[in-house]
Coordinates of N, CA, C and O in Angstrom, one line a residue:
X459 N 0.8 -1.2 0.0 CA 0.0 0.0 0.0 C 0.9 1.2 0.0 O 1.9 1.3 0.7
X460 N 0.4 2.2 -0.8 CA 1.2 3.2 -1.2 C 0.7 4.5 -0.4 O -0.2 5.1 -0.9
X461 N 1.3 5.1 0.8 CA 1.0 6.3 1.4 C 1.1 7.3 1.2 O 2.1 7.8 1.6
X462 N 0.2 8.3 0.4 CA 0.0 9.5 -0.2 C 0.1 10.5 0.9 O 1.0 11.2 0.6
X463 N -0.4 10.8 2.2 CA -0.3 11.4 2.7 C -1.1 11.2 4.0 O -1.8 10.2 4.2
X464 N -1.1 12.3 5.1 CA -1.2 11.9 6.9 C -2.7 11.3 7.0 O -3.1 10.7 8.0
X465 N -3.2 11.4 6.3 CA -4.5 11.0 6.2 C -4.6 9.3 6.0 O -5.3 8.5 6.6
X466 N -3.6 9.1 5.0 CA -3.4 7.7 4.3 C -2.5 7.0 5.5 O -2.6 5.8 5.5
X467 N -1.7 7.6 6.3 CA -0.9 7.1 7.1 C -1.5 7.1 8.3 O -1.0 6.2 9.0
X468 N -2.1 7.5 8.9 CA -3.0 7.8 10.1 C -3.6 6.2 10.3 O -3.4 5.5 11.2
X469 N -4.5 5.9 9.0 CA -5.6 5.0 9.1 C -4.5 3.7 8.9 O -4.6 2.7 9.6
X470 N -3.3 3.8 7.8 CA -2.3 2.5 7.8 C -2.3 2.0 9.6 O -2.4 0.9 10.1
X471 N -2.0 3.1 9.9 CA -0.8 2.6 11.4 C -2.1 2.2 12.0 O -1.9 1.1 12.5
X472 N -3.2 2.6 12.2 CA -4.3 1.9 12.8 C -4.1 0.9 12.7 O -3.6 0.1 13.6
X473 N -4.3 0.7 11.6 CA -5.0 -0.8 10.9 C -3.6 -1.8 11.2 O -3.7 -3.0 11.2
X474 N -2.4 -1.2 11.4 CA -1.1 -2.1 11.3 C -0.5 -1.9 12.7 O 0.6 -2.5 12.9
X475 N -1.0 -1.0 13.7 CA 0.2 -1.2 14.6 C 0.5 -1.7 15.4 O 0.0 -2.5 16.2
X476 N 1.8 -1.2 15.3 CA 3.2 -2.1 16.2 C 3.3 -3.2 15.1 O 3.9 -4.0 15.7
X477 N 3.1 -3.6 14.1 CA 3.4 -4.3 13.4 C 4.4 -4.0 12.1 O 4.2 -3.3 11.1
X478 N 5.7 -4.8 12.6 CA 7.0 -4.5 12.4 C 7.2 -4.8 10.6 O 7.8 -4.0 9.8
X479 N 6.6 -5.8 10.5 CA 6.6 -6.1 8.6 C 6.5 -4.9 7.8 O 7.0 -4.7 6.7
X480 N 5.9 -4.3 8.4 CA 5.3 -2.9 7.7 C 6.2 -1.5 7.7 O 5.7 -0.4 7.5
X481 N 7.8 -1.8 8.1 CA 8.6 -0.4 8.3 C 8.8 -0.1 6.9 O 8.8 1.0 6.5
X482 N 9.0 -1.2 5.9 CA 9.4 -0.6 4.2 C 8.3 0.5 4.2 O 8.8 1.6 4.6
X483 N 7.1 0.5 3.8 CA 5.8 0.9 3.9 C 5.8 2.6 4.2 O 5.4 3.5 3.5
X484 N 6.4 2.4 5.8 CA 6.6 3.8 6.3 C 7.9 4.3 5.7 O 7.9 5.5 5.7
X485 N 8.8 3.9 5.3 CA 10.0 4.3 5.3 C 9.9 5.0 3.9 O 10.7 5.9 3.8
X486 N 9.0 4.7 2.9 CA 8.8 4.9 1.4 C 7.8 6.3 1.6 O 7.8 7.1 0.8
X487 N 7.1 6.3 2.8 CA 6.3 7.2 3.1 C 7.2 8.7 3.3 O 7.0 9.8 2.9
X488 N 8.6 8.0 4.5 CA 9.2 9.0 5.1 C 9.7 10.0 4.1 O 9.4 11.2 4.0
X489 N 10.6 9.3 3.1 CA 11.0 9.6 1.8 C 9.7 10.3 1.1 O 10.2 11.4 1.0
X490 N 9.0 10.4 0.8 CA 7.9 11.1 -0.1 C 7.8 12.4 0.5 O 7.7 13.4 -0.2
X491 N 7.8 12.4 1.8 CA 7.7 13.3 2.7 C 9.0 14.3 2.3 O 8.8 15.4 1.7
X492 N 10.1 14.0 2.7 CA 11.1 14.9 2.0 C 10.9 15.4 0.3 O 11.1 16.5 -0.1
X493 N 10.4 14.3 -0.4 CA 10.5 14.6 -2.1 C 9.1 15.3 -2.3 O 8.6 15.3 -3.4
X494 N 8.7 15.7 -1.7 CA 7.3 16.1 -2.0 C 7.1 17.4 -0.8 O 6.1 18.0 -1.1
X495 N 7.5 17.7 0.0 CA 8.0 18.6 0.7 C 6.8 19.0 1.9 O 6.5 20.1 2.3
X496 N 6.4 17.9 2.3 CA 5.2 18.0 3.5 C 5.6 17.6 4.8 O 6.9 17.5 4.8
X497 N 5.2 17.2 5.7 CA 6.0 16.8 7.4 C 4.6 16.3 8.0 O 3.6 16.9 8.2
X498 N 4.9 14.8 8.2 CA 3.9 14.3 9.1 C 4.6 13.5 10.2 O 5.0 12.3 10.1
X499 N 4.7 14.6 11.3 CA 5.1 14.6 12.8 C 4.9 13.4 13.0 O 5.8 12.6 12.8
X500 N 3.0 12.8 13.6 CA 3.1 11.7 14.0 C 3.4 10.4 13.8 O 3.5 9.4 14.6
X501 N 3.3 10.6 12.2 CA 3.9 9.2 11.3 C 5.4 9.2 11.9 O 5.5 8.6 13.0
X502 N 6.1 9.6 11.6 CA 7.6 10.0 11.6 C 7.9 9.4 13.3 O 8.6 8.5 13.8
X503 N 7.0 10.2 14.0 CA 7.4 9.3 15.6 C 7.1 8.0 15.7 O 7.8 7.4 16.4
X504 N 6.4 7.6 15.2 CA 5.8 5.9 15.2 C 6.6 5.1 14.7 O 6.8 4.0 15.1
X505 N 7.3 5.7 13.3 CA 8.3 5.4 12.5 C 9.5 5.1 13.5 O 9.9 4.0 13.3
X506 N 10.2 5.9 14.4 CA 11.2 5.8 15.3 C 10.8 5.0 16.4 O 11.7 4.6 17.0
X507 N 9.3 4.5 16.9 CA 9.2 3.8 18.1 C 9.4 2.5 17.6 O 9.8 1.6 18.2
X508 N 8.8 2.5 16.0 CA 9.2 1.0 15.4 C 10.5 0.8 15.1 O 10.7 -0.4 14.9
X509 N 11.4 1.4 14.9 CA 12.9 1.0 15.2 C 13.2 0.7 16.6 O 14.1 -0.1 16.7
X510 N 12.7 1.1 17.5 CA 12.8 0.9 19.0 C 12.7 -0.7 18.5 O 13.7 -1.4 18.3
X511 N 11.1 -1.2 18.4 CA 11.2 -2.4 18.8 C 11.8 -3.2 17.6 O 11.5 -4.4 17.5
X512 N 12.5 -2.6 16.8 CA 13.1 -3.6 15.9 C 14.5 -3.0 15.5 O 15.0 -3.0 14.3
X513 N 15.0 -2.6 16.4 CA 16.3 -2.1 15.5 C 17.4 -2.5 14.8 O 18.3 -1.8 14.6
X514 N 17.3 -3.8 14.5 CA 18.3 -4.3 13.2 C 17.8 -3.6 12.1 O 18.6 -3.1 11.3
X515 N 16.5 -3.4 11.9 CA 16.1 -2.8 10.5 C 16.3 -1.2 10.4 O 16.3 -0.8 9.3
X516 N 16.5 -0.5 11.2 CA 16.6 0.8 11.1 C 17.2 1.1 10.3 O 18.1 0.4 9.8
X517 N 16.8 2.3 9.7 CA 17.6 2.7 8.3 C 18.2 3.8 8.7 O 17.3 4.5 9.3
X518 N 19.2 4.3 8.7 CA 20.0 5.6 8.7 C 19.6 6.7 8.1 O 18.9 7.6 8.8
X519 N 19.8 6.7 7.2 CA 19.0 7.3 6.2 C 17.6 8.3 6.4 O 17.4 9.5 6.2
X520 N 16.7 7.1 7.0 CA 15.7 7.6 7.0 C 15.4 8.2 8.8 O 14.5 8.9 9.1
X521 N 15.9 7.9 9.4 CA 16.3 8.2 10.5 C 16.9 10.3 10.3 O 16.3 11.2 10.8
X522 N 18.0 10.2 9.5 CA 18.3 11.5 9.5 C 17.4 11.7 8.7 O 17.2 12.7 9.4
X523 N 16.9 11.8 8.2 CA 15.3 12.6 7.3 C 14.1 12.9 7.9 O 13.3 13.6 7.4
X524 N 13.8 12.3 9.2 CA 13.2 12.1 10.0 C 13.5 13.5 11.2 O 12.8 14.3 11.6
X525 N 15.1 13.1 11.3 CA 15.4 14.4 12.4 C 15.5 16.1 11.5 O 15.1 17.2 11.9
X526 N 15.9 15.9 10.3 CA 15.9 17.1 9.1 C 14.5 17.5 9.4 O 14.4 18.5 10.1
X527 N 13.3 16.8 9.0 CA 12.2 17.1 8.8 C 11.7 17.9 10.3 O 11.0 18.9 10.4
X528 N 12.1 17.3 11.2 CA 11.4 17.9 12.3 C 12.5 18.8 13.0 O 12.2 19.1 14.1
X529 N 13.8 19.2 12.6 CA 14.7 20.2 12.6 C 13.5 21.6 11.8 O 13.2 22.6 12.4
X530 N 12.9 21.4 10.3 CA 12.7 22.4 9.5 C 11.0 22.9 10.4 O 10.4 24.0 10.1
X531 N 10.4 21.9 11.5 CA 9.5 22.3 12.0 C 9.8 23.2 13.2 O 8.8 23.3 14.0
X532 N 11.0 23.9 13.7 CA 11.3 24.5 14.8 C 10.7 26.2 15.1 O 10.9 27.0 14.2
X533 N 10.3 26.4 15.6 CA 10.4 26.1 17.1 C 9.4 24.9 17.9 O 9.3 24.5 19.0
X534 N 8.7 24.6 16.7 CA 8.2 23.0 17.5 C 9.0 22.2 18.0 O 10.1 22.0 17.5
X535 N 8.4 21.0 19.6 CA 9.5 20.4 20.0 C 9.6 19.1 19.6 O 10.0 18.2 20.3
X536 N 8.9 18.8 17.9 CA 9.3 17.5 17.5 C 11.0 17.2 18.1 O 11.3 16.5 19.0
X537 N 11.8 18.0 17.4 CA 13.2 17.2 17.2 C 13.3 16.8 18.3 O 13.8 15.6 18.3
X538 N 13.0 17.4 19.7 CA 13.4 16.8 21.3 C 12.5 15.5 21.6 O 12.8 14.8 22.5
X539 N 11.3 15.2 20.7 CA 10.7 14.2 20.8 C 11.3 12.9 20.0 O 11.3 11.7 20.3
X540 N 11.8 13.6 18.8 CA 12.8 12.5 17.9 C 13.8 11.9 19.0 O 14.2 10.8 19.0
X541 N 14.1 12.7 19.6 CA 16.0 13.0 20.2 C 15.6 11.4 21.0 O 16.3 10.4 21.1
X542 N 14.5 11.5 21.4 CA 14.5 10.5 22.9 C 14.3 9.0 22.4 O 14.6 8.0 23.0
X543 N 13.8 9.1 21.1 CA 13.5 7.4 20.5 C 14.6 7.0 19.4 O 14.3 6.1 18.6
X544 N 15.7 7.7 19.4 CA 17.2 7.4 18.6 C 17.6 6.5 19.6 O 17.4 7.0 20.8
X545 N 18.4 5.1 19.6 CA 19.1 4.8 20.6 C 20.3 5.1 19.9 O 20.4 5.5 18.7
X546 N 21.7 4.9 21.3 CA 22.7 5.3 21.3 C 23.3 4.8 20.3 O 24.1 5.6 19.8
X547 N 23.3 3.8 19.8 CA 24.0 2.8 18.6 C 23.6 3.9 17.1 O 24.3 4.1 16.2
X548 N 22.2 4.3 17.3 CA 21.3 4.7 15.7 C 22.6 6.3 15.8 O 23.2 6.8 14.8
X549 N 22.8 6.9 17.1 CA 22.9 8.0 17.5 C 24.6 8.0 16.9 O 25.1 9.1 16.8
X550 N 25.4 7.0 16.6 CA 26.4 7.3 16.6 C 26.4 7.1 14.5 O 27.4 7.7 14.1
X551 N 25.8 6.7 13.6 CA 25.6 6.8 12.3 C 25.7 7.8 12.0 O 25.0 8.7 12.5
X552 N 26.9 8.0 10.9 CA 27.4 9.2 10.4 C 26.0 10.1 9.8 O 26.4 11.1 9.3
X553 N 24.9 10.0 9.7 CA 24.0 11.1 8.7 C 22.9 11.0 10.0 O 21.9 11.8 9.8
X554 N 22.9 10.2 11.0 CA 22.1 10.4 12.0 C 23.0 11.4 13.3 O 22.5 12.2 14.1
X555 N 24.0 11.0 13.2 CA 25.3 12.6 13.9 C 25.1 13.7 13.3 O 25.1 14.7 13.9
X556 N 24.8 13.6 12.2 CA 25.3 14.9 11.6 C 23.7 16.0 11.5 O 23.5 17.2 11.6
X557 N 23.0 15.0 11.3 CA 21.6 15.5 12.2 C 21.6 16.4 13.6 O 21.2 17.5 13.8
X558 N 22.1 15.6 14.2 CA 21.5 16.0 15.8 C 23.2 17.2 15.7 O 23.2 18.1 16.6
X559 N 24.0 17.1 14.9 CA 25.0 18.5 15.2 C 24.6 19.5 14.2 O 25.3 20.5 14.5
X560 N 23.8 19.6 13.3 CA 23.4 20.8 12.7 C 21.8 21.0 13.8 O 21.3 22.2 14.0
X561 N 21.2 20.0 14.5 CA 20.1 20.6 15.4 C 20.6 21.2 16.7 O 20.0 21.8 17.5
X562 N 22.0 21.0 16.7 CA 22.6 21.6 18.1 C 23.1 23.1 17.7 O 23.4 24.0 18.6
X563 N 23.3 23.2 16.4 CA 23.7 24.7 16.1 C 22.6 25.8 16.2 O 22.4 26.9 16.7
X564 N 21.9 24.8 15.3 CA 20.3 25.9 14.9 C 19.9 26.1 16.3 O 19.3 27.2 16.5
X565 N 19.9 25.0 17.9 CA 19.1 25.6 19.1 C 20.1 26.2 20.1 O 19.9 26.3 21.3
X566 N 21.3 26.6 19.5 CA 22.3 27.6 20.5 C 22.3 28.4 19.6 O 23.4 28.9 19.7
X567 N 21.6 29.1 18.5 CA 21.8 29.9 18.0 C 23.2 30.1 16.6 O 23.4 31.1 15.8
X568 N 23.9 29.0 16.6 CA 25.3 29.3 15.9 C 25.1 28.8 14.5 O 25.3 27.6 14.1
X569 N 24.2 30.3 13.8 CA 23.7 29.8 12.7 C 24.9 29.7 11.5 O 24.6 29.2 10.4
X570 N 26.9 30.5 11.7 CA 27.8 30.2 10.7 C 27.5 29.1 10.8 O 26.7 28.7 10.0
X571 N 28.0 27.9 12.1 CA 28.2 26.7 12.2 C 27.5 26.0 11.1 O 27.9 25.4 10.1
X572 N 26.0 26.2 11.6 CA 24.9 25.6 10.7 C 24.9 25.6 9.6 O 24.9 24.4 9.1
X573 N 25.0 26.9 8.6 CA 25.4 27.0 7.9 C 26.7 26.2 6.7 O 26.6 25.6 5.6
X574 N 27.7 26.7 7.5 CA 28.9 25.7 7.0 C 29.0 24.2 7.2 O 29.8 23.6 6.5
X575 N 28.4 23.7 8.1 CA 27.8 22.2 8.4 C 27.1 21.6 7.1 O 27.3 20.7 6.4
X576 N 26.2 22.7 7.3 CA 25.0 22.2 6.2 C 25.6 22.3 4.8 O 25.3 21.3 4.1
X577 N 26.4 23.1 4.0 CA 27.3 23.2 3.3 C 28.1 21.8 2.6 O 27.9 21.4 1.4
X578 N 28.7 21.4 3.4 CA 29.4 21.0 3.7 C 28.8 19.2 3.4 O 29.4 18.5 2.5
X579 N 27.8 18.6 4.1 CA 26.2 18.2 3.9 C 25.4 18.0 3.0 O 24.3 17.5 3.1
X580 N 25.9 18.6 2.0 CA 24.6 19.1 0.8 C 23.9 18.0 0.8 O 22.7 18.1 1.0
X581 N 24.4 16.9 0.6 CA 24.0 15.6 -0.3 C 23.0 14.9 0.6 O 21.9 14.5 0.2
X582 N 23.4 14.9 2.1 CA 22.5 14.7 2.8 C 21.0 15.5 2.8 O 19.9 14.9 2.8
X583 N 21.2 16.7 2.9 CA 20.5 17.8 3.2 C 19.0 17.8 1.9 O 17.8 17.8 1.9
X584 N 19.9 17.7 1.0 CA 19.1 17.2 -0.6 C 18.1 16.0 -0.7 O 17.2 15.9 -1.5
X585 N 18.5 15.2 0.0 CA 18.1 13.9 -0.1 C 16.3 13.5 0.5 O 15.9 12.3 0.5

C-alpha cells in the first residue's frame, strides 16, 4: 500500500500497529515526505518507536530525514521528541550525527556553524 499522505498514514498505522513487517511501507512514506516537501510529525514518531522495537532494520538514512524534517519544523518540539526514540548505537551513524549536530547549532543559535555544516552536507540535506 502506497501512502499518499497523513491522512493515508494515520488510518495504515491503525490498521497495522506495532506491526513490524510494515517499516518498508513507512519508510517509502518517510522519503515522499522529503521529495514532496510536506511533514507528518506523528507518522515519523511511530516510525522511530518501530525502530525501538526492531532495530536491526533501522535505516540511517531515514532516521536522518526524519530528524531534518522535524529540525525544519522549529520552534516546535518535535526534534526533542525524535532525540528520545534514537538509541545510542542509531545516535552514533554518520548522517544520524550529523543530524543531531546541525540541530545543536540551529538551538544555541550558531547559525555560521549551521550553515557551513550544512554546506558541507549538501548531499544529505538534498536527499
Amino acid at each position: 500500500m502506497a501512502l499518499r499522505n497523513p491522512q493515508d498514514a494515520s488510518a495504515f498505522i491503525i490498521s497495522k500497529l506495532y506491526d513490524t513487517t510494515e517499516i518498508k511501507t513507512l519508510e517509502d512514506y518517510v522519503r515522499l515526505q522529503a521529495s514532496d516537501g510536506f511533514y507528518d510529525a506523528d507518522t515519523n514518531l511511530y516510525m522511530l518507536k518501530l525502530y525501538q522495537i526492531e532495530p536491526s532494520v533501522a535505516d540511517a538514512s531515514v532516521v536522518a530525514t526524519i530528524l531534518l524534517k522535524a529540525l525544519m519544523a522549529l520552534p516546535s518540539t518535535d526534534f526533542h521528541a525524535c532525540q528520545f526514540l534514537i538509541s545510542a548505537d542509531q545516535k552514533k551513524q554518520n548522517t544520524v550525527a550529523t543530524a543531531f549536530s546541525l540541530g545543536a547549532f540551529l538551538e544555541e543559535g550558531d547559525f555560521q556553524q549551521f550553515w557551513a555544516r550544512a554546506k558541507e552536507n549538501r548531499t544529505l540535506l538534498d536527499s
